[in-house]
CSV table of C-alpha atoms in Angstrom, one decimal:
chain,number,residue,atom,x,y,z
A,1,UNK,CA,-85.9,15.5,-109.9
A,2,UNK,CA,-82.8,15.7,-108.3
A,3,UNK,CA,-82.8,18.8,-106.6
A,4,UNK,CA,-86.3,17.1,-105.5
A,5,UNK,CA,-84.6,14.0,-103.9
A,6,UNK,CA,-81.9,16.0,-102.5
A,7,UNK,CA,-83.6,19.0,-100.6
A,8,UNK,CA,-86.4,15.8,-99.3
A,9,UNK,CA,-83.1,13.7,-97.6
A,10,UNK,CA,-81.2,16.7,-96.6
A,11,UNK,CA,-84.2,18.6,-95.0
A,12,UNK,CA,-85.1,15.0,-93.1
A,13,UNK,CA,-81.8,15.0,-91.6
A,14,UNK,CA,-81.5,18.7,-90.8
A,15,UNK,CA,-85.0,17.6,-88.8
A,16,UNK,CA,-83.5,14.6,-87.1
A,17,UNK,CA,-80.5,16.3,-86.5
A,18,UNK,CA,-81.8,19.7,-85.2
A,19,UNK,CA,-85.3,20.8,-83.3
A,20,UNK,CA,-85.8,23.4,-86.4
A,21,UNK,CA,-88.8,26.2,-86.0
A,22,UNK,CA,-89.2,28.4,-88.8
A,23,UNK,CA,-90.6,31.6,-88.2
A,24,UNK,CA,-92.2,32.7,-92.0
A,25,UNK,CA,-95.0,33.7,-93.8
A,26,UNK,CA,-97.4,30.8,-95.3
A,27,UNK,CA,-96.4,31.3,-98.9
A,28,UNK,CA,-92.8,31.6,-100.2
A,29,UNK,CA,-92.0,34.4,-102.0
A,30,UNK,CA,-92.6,34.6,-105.5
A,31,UNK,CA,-90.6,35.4,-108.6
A,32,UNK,CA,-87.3,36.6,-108.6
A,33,UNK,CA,-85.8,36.3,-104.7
A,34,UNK,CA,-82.7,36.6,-103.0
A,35,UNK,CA,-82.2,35.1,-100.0
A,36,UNK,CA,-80.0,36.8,-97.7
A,37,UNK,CA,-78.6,35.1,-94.9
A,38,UNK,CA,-76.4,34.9,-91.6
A,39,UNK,CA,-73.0,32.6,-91.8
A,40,UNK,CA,-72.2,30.9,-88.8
A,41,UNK,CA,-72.8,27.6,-89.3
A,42,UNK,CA,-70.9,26.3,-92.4
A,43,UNK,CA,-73.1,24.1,-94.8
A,44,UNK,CA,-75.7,24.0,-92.6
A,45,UNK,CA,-76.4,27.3,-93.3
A,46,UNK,CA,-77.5,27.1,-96.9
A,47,UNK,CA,-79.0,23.4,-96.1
A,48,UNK,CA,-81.4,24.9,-94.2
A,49,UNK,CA,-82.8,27.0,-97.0
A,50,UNK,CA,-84.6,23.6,-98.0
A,51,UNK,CA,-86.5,23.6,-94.9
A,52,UNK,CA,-87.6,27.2,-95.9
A,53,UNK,CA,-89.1,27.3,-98.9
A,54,UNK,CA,-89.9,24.6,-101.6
A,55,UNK,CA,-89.0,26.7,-104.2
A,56,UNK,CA,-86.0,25.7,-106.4
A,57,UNK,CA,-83.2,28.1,-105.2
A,58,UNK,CA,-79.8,28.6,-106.9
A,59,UNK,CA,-76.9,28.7,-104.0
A,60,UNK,CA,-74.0,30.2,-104.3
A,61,UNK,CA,-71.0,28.5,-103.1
A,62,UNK,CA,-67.2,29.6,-102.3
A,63,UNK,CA,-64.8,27.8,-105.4
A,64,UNK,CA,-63.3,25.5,-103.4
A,65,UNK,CA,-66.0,23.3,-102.3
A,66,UNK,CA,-66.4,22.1,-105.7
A,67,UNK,CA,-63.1,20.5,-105.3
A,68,UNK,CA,-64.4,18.2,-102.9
A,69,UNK,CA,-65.8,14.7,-103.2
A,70,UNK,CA,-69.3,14.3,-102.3
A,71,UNK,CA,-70.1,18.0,-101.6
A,72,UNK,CA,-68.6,18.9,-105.0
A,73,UNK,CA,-70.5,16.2,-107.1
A,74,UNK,CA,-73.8,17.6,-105.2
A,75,UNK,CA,-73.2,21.4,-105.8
A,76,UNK,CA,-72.9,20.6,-109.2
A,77,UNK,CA,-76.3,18.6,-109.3
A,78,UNK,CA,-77.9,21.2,-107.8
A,79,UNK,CA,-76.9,24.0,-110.2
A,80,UNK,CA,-75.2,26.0,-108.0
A,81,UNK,CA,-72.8,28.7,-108.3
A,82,UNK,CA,-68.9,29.2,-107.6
A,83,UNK,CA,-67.3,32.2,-105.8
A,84,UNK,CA,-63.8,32.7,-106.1
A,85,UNK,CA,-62.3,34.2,-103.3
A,86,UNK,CA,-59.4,36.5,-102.8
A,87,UNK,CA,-58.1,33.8,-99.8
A,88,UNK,CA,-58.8,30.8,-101.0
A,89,UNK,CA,-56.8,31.8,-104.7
A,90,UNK,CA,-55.9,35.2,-106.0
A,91,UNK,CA,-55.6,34.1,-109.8
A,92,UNK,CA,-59.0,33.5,-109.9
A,93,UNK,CA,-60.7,36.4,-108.9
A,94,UNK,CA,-61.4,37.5,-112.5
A,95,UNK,CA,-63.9,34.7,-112.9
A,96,UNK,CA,-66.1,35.9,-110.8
A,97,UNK,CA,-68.0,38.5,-113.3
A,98,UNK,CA,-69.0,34.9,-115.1
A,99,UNK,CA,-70.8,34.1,-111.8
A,100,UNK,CA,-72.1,37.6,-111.1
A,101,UNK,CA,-73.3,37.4,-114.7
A,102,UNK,CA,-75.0,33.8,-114.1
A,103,UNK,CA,-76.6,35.1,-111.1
A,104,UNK,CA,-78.4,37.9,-112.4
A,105,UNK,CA,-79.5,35.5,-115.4
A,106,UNK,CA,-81.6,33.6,-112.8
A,107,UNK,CA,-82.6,36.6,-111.0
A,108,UNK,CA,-83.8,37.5,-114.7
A,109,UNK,CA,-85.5,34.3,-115.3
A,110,UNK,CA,-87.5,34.8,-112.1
A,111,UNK,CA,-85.7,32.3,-109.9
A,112,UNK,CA,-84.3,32.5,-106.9
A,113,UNK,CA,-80.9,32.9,-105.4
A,114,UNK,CA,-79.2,32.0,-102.4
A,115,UNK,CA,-76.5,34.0,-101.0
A,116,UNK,CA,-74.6,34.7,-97.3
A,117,UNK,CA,-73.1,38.0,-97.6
A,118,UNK,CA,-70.3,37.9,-94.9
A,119,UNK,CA,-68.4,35.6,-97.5
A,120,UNK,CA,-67.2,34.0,-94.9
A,121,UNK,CA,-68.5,31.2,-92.0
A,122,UNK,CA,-67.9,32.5,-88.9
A,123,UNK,CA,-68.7,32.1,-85.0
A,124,UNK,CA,-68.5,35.8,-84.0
A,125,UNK,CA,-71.7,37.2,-82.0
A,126,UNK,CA,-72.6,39.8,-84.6
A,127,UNK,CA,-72.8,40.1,-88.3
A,128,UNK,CA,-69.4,40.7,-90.3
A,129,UNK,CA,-69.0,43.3,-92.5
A,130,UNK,CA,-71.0,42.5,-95.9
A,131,UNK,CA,-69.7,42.5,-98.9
A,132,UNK,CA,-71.5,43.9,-101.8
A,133,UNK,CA,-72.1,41.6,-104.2
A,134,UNK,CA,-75.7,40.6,-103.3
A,135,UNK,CA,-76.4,44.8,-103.9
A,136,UNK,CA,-74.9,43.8,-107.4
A,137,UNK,CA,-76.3,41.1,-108.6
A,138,UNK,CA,-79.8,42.3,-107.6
A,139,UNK,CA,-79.0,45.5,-108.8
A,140,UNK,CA,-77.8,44.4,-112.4
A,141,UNK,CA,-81.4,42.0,-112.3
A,142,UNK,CA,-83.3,45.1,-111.7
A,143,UNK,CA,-82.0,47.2,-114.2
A,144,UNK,CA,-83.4,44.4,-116.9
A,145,UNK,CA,-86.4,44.8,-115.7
A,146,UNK,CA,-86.6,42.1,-113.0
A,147,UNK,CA,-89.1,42.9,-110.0
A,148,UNK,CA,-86.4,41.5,-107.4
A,149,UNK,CA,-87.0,41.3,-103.8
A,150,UNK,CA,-84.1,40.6,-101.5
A,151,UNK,CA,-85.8,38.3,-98.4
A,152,UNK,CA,-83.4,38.4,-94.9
A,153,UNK,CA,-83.0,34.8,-93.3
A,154,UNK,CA,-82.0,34.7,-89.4
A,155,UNK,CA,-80.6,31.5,-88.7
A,156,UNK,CA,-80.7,31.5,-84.9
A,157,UNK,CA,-78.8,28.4,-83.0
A,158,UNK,CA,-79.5,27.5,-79.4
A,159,UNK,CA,-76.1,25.5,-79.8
A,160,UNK,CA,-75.3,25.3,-83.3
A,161,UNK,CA,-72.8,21.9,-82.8
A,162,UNK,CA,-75.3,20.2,-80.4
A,163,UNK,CA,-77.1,17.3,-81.6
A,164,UNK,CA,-80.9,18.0,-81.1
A,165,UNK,CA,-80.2,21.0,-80.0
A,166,UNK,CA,-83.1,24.2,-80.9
A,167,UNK,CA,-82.6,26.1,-84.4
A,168,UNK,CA,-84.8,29.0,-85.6
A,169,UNK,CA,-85.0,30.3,-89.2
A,170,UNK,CA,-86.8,33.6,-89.4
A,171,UNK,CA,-88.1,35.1,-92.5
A,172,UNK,CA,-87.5,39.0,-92.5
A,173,UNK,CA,-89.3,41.5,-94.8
A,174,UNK,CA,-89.1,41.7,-98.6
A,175,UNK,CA,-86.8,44.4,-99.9
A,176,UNK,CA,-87.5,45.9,-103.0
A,177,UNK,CA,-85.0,46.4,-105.1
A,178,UNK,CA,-86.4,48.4,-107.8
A,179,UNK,CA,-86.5,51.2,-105.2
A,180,UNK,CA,-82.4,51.5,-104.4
A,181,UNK,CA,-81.8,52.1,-108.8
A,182,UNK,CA,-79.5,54.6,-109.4
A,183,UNK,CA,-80.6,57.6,-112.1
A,184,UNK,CA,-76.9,57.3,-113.5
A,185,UNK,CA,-73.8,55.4,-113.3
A,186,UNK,CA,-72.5,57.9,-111.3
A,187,UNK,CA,-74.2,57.1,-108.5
A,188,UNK,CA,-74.3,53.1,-108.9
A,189,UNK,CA,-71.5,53.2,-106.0
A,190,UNK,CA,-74.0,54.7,-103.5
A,191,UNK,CA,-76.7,53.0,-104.5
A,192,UNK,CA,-74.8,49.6,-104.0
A,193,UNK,CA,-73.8,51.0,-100.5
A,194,UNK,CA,-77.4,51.9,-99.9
A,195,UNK,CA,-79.1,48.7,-100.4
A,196,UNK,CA,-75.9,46.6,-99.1
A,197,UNK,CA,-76.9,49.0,-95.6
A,198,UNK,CA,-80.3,48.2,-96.4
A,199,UNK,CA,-79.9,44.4,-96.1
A,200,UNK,CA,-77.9,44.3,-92.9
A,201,UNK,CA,-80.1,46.0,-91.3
A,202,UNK,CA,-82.9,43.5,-92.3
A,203,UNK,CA,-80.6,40.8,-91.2
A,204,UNK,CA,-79.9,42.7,-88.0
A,205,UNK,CA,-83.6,42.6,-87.3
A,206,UNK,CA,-84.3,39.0,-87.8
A,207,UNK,CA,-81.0,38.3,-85.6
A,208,UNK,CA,-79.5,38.2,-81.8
A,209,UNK,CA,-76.2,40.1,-83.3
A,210,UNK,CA,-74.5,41.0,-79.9
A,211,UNK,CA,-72.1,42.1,-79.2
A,212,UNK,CA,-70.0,39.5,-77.2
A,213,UNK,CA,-70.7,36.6,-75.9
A,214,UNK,CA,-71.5,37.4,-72.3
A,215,UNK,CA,-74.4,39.0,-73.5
A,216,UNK,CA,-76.1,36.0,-74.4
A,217,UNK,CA,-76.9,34.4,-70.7
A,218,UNK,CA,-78.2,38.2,-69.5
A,219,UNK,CA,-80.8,38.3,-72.8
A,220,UNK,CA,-82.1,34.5,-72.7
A,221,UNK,CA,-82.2,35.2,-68.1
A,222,UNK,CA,-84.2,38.4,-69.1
A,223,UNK,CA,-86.5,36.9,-71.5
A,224,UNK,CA,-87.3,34.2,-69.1
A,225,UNK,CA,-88.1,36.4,-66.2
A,226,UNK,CA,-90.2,38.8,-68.4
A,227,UNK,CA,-91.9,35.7,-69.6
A,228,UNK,CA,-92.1,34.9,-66.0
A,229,UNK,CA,-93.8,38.5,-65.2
A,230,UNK,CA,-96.2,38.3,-67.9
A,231,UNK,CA,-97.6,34.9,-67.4
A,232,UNK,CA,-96.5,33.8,-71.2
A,233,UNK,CA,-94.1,31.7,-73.0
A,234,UNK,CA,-90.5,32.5,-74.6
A,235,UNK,CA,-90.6,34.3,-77.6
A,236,UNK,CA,-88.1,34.1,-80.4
A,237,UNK,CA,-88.8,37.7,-81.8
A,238,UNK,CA,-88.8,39.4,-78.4
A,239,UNK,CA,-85.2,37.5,-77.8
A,240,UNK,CA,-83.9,39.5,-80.4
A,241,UNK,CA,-85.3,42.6,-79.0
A,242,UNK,CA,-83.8,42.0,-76.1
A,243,UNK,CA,-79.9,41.7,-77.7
A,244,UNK,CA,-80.9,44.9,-79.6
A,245,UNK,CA,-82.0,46.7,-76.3
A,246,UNK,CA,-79.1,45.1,-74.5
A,247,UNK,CA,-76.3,47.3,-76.9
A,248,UNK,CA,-78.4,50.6,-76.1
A,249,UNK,CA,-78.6,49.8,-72.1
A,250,UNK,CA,-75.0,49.1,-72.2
A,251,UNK,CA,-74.3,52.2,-74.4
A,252,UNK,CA,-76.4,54.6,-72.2
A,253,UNK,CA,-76.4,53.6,-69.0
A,254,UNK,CA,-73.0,51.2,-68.3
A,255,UNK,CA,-73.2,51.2,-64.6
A,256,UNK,CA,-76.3,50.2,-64.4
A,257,UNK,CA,-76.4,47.5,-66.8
A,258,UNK,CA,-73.4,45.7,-65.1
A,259,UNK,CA,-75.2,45.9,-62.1
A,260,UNK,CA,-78.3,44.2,-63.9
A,261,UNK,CA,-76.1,41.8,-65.6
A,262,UNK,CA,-74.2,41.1,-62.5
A,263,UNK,CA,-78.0,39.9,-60.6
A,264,UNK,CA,-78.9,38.0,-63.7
A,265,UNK,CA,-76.0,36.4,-64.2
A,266,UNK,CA,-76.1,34.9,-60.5
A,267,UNK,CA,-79.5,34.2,-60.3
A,268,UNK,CA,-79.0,32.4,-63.5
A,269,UNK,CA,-76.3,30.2,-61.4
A,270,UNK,CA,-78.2,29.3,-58.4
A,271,UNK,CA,-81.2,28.3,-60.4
A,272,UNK,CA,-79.1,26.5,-62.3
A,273,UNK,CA,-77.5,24.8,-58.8
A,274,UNK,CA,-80.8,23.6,-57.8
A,275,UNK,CA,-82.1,21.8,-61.2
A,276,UNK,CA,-84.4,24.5,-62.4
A,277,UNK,CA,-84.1,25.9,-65.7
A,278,UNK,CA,-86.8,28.2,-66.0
A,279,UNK,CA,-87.8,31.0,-63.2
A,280,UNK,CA,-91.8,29.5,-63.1
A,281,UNK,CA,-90.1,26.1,-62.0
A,282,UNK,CA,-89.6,27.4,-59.0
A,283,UNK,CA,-93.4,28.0,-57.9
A,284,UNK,CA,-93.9,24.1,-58.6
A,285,UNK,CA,-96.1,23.0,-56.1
A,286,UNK,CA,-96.1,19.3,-55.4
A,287,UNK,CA,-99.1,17.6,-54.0
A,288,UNK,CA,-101.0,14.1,-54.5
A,289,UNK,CA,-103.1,16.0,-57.7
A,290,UNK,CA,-99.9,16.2,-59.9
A,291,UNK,CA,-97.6,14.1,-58.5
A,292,UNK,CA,-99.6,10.7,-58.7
A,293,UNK,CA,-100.5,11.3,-62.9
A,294,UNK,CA,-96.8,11.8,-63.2
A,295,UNK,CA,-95.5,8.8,-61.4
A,296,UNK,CA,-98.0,6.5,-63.8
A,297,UNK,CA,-97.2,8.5,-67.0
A,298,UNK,CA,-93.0,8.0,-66.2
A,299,UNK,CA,-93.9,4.4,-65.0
A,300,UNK,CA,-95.6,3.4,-68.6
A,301,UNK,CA,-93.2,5.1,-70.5
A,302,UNK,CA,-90.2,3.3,-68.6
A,303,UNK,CA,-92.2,-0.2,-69.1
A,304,UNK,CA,-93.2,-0.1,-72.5
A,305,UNK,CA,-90.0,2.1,-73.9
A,306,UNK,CA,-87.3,0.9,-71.6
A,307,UNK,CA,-87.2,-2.7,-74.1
A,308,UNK,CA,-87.6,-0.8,-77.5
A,309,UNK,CA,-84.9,1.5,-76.5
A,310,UNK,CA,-82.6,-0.8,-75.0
A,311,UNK,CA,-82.5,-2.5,-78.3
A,312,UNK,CA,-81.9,1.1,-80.3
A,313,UNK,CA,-79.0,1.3,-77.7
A,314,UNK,CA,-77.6,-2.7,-78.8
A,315,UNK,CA,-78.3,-1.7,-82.5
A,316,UNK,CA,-77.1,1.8,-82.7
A,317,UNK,CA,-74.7,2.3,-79.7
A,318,UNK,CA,-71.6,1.8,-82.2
A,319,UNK,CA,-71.7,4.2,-85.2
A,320,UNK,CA,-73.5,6.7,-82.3
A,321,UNK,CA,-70.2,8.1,-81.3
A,322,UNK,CA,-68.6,8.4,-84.9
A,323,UNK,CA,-70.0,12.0,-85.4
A,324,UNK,CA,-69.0,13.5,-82.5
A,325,UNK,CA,-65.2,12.0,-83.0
A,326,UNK,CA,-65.0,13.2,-86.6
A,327,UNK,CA,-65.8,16.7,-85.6
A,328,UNK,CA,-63.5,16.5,-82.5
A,329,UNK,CA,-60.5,18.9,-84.5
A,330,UNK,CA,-62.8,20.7,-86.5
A,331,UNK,CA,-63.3,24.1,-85.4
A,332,UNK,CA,-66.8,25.6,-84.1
A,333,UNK,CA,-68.4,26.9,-87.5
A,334,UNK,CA,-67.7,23.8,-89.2
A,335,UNK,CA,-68.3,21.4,-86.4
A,336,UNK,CA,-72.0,20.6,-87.1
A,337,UNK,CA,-71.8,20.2,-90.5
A,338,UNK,CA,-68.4,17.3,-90.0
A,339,UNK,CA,-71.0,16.4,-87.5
A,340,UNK,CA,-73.9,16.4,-89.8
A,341,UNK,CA,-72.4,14.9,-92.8
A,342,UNK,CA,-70.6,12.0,-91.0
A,343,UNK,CA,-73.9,11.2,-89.0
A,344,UNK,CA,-75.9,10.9,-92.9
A,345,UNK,CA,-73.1,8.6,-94.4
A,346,UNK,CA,-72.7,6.6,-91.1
A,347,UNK,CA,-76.6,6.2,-90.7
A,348,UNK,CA,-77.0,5.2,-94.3
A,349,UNK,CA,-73.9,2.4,-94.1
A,350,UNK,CA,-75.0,0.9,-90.8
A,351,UNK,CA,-78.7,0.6,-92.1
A,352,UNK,CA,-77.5,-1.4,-94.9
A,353,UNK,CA,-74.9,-3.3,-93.0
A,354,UNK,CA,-77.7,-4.3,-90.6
A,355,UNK,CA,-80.0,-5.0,-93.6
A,356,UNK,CA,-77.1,-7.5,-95.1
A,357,UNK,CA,-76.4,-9.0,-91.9
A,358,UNK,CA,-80.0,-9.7,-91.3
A,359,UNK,CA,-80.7,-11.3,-94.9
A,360,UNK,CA,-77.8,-13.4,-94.9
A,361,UNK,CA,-78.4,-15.0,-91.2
A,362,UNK,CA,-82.1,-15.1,-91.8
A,363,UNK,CA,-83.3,-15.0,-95.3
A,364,UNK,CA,-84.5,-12.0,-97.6
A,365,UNK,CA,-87.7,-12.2,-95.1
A,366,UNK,CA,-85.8,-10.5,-92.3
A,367,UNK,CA,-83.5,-8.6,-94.7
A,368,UNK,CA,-86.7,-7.0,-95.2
A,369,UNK,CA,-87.8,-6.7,-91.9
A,370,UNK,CA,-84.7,-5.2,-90.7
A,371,UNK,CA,-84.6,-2.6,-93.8
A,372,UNK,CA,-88.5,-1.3,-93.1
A,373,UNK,CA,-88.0,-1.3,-89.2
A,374,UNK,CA,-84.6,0.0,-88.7
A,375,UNK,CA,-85.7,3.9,-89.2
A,376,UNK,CA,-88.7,3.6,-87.4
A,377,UNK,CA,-86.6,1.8,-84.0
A,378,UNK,CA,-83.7,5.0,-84.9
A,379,UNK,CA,-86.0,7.4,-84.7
A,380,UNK,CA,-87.9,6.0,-81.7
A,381,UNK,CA,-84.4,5.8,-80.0
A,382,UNK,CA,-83.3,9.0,-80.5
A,383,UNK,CA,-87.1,10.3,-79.1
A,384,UNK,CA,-86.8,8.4,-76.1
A,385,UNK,CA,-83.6,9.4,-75.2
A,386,UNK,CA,-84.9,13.2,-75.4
A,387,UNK,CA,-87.8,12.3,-73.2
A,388,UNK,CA,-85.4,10.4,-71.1
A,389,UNK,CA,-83.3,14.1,-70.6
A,390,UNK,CA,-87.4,15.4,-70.0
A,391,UNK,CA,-88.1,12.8,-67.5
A,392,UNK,CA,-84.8,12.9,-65.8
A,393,UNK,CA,-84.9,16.8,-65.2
A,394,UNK,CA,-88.8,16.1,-63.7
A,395,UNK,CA,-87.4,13.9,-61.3
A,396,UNK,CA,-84.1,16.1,-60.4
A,397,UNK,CA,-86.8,18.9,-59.8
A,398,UNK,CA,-88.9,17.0,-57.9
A,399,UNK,CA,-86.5,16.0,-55.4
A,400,UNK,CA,-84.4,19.1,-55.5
A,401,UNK,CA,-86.8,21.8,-55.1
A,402,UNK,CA,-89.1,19.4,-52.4
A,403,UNK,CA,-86.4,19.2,-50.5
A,404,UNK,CA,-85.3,22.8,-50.2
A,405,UNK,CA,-88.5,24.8,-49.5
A,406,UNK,CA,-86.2,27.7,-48.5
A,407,UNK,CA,-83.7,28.2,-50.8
A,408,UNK,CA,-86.6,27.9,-53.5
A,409,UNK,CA,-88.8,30.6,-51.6
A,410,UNK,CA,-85.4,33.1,-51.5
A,411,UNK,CA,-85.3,32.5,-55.5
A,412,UNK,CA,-88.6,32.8,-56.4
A,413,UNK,CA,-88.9,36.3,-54.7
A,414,UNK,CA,-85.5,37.2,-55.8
A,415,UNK,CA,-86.6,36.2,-59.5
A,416,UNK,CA,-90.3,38.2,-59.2
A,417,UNK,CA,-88.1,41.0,-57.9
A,418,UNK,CA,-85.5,41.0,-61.2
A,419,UNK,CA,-88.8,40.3,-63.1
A,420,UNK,CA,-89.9,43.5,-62.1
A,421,UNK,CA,-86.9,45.3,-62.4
A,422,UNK,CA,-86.8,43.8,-65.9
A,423,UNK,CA,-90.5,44.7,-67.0
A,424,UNK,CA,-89.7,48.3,-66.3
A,425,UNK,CA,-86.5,48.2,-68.2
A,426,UNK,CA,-88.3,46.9,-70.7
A,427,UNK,CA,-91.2,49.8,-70.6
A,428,UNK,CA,-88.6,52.2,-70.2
A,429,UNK,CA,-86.4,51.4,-73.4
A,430,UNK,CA,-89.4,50.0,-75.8
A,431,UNK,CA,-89.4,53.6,-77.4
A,432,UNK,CA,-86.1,54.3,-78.1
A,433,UNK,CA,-86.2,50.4,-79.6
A,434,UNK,CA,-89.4,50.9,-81.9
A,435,UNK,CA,-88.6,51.6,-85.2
A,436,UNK,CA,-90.6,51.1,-89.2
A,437,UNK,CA,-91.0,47.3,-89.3
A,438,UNK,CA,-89.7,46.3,-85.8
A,439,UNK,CA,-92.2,44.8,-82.8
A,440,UNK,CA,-92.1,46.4,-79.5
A,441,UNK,CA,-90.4,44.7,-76.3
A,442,UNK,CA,-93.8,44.0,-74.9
A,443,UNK,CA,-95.7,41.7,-76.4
């Protein structure tokens, strides 16, 4: 029952605080799981296993957040696990083999595990080193006869300490475990190093893993323009092809790609100077057909919304801000979840403070009022103001790009010339990227 409430609040508030997509089969897996996962976001990270899968899960947890207030009092509700590691206290490393033993007790049992095996949260643009305890635990499960599967989970953030901003969790491919046993204990070493291998490249696959950071605007530019060229929309899976194809073009070929990323990169600028975020935004074309339904569509939204969500603004403007300045020292792979937790506590408070307020000036019929309607005019705030940023960016467009036919001309053949040049990279590299289990480029 607990578990229950918690994974319903804290998946609600991952929703309100994120725009999540999961990328997954319909069914969860079934009987005993590991779930494998990227690190760079904190507590969010494991938090976001609730949106994944209904089952129960078991999460594994580094010692010292146990020690801490609220988080500590709900990691032990939830049955979860302690790591002790060598950073965070020496002395304690011994105690470990209790939780490696606990772990493959529930692996026994048929439940399933949570675990990040980087050990650490982290903001680099590829996956850290992995430790090997996942290999063991599932290893030690297996050899009592446990059919375990090890499942990769991608946790992909647009801008991970953003409010609203995009998150994607993508389910990789079962791993079976049964198949990495070792005939003898004198080869459990390389069969741990074997499946350890095994899951990061499952976790590689489902992934952007790059290499540095500047990589990042040259993949999403070239996923937009071969979007663009193929009369499609984005696609998550093809993104990560992309950052994989990305290291072998640099690899190969490294004149030529900084040539390429060099075009990208500046065409990515000067769409970005003229409002347009997308390359098809530039072959808009505005006449009476379009442009009249959108005037009446902004119009009704500005006349019926502007009221509700001036009132979310008088109500709400106050604790809005309180987030954002908690997480103002905290450093980038623990921002969101300072962010996160502060905006759950501060949300909660201020709806009963309003609900208080409301009963004492007005009776327990308003208290009531105010309790039941205070969600509903949040949510409705927070969805205007995103259709607000929508509308806004319309408009910019609108008056930017119909007011400079020939700078958007120049970019629009300039992008179907890079699209071009992109769609043949992409023909000319989707060999040497296909691989058991992977998608091609082109899709």
């Amino acid at each position: 029952m607990f578990y229950a409430c918690v994974r319903a609040v804290v998946a609600l508030a991952l929703r309100l605080f994120y725009r999540v997509k999961v990328n997954a089969p319909g069914e969860a897996p079934s009987g005993p799981v590991l779930f494998v996962g990227n690190h760079p976001n904190g507590l969010i990270d494991p938090a976001l296993v609730f949106i994944l899968t209904r089952r129960q899960v078991t999460f594994m947890a580094k010692a010292p957040l146990f020690k801490l207030p609220v988080i500590g009092w709900l990691l032990k509700g939830l049955d979860a696990l302690p790591v002790y590691r060598k950073q965070d206290d020496p002395t304690q490393m011994g105690r470990n083999e209790g939780t490696l033993d606990a772990a493959k007790g529930a692996l026994v049992q048929g439940r399933a595990i949570t675990i990040f095996p980087e050990g650490k949260s982290h903001s680099e643009p590829e996956l850290a080193e992995l430790k090997t305890g996942a290999a063991r635990i599932a290893l030690n499960a297996a050899r009592e006869g446990a059919a375990v599967r090890i499942v990769p989970v991608g946790l992909t953030y647009a801008e991970k300490n953003v409010f609203r901003s995009e998150v994607l969790i993508d389910q990789g491919a079962p791993i079976d475990v049964t198949a990495f046993l070792p005939a003898d204990a004198a080869a459990e070493q390389d069969a741990v190093r074997a499946l350890t291998e095994r899951v990061a490249e499952g976790l590689r696959a489902v992934t952007l893993n790059l290499e540095q950071w500047a990589d990042l605007p040259v993949v999403r530019v070239a996923e937009q323009l071969y979007a663009f060229r193929q009369g499609g929309t984005l696609d998550a899976e093809r993104l990560r092809l992309w950052a994989r194809g990305v290291r072998l073009f640099r690899t190969q070929e490294p004149e030529r790609y900084e040539r390429l990323r060099q075009h990208l990169s500046s065409f990515g600028h000067r769409m970005s100077l003229v409002q347009a975020s997308r390359p098809e935004e530039l072959s808009v074309e505005y006449r009476p057909g379009n442009v009249v339904p959108f005037a009446v569509k902004t119009l009704l939204r500005l006349v019926f919304g502007l009221p509700l969500f001036a009132l979310g603004l008088a109500l709400f403007g106050l604790p809005y801000p309180l987030p954002r300045m908690a997480a103002r020292r905290a450093e980038l792979d623990v921002q969101a979840t300072v962010k996160f937790l502060t905006a759950v506590v501060v949300s909660v408070v201020w709806w009963w403070g309003l609900t208080a307020v409301a009963a004492v000036w007005g009776g327990w019929a308003w208290g009531l009022a105010t309790f039941v309607l205070v969600p509903p005019l949040a949510l409705f705030t927070l969805s205007f103001a995103e259709r607000w940023d929508e509308i806004r960016h319309d408009l910019e467009l609108f008056f930017t790009l119909g007011n400079r036919k020939r700078l958007k001309a120049r970019l629009l053949a300039e992008g179907e010339r890079l699209a071009g040049e992109v769609e043949r990279l992409a023909e000319e590299y989707r060999p040497k990227l296909d691989a058991p289990g992977a998608s091609p480029v082109a899709r």
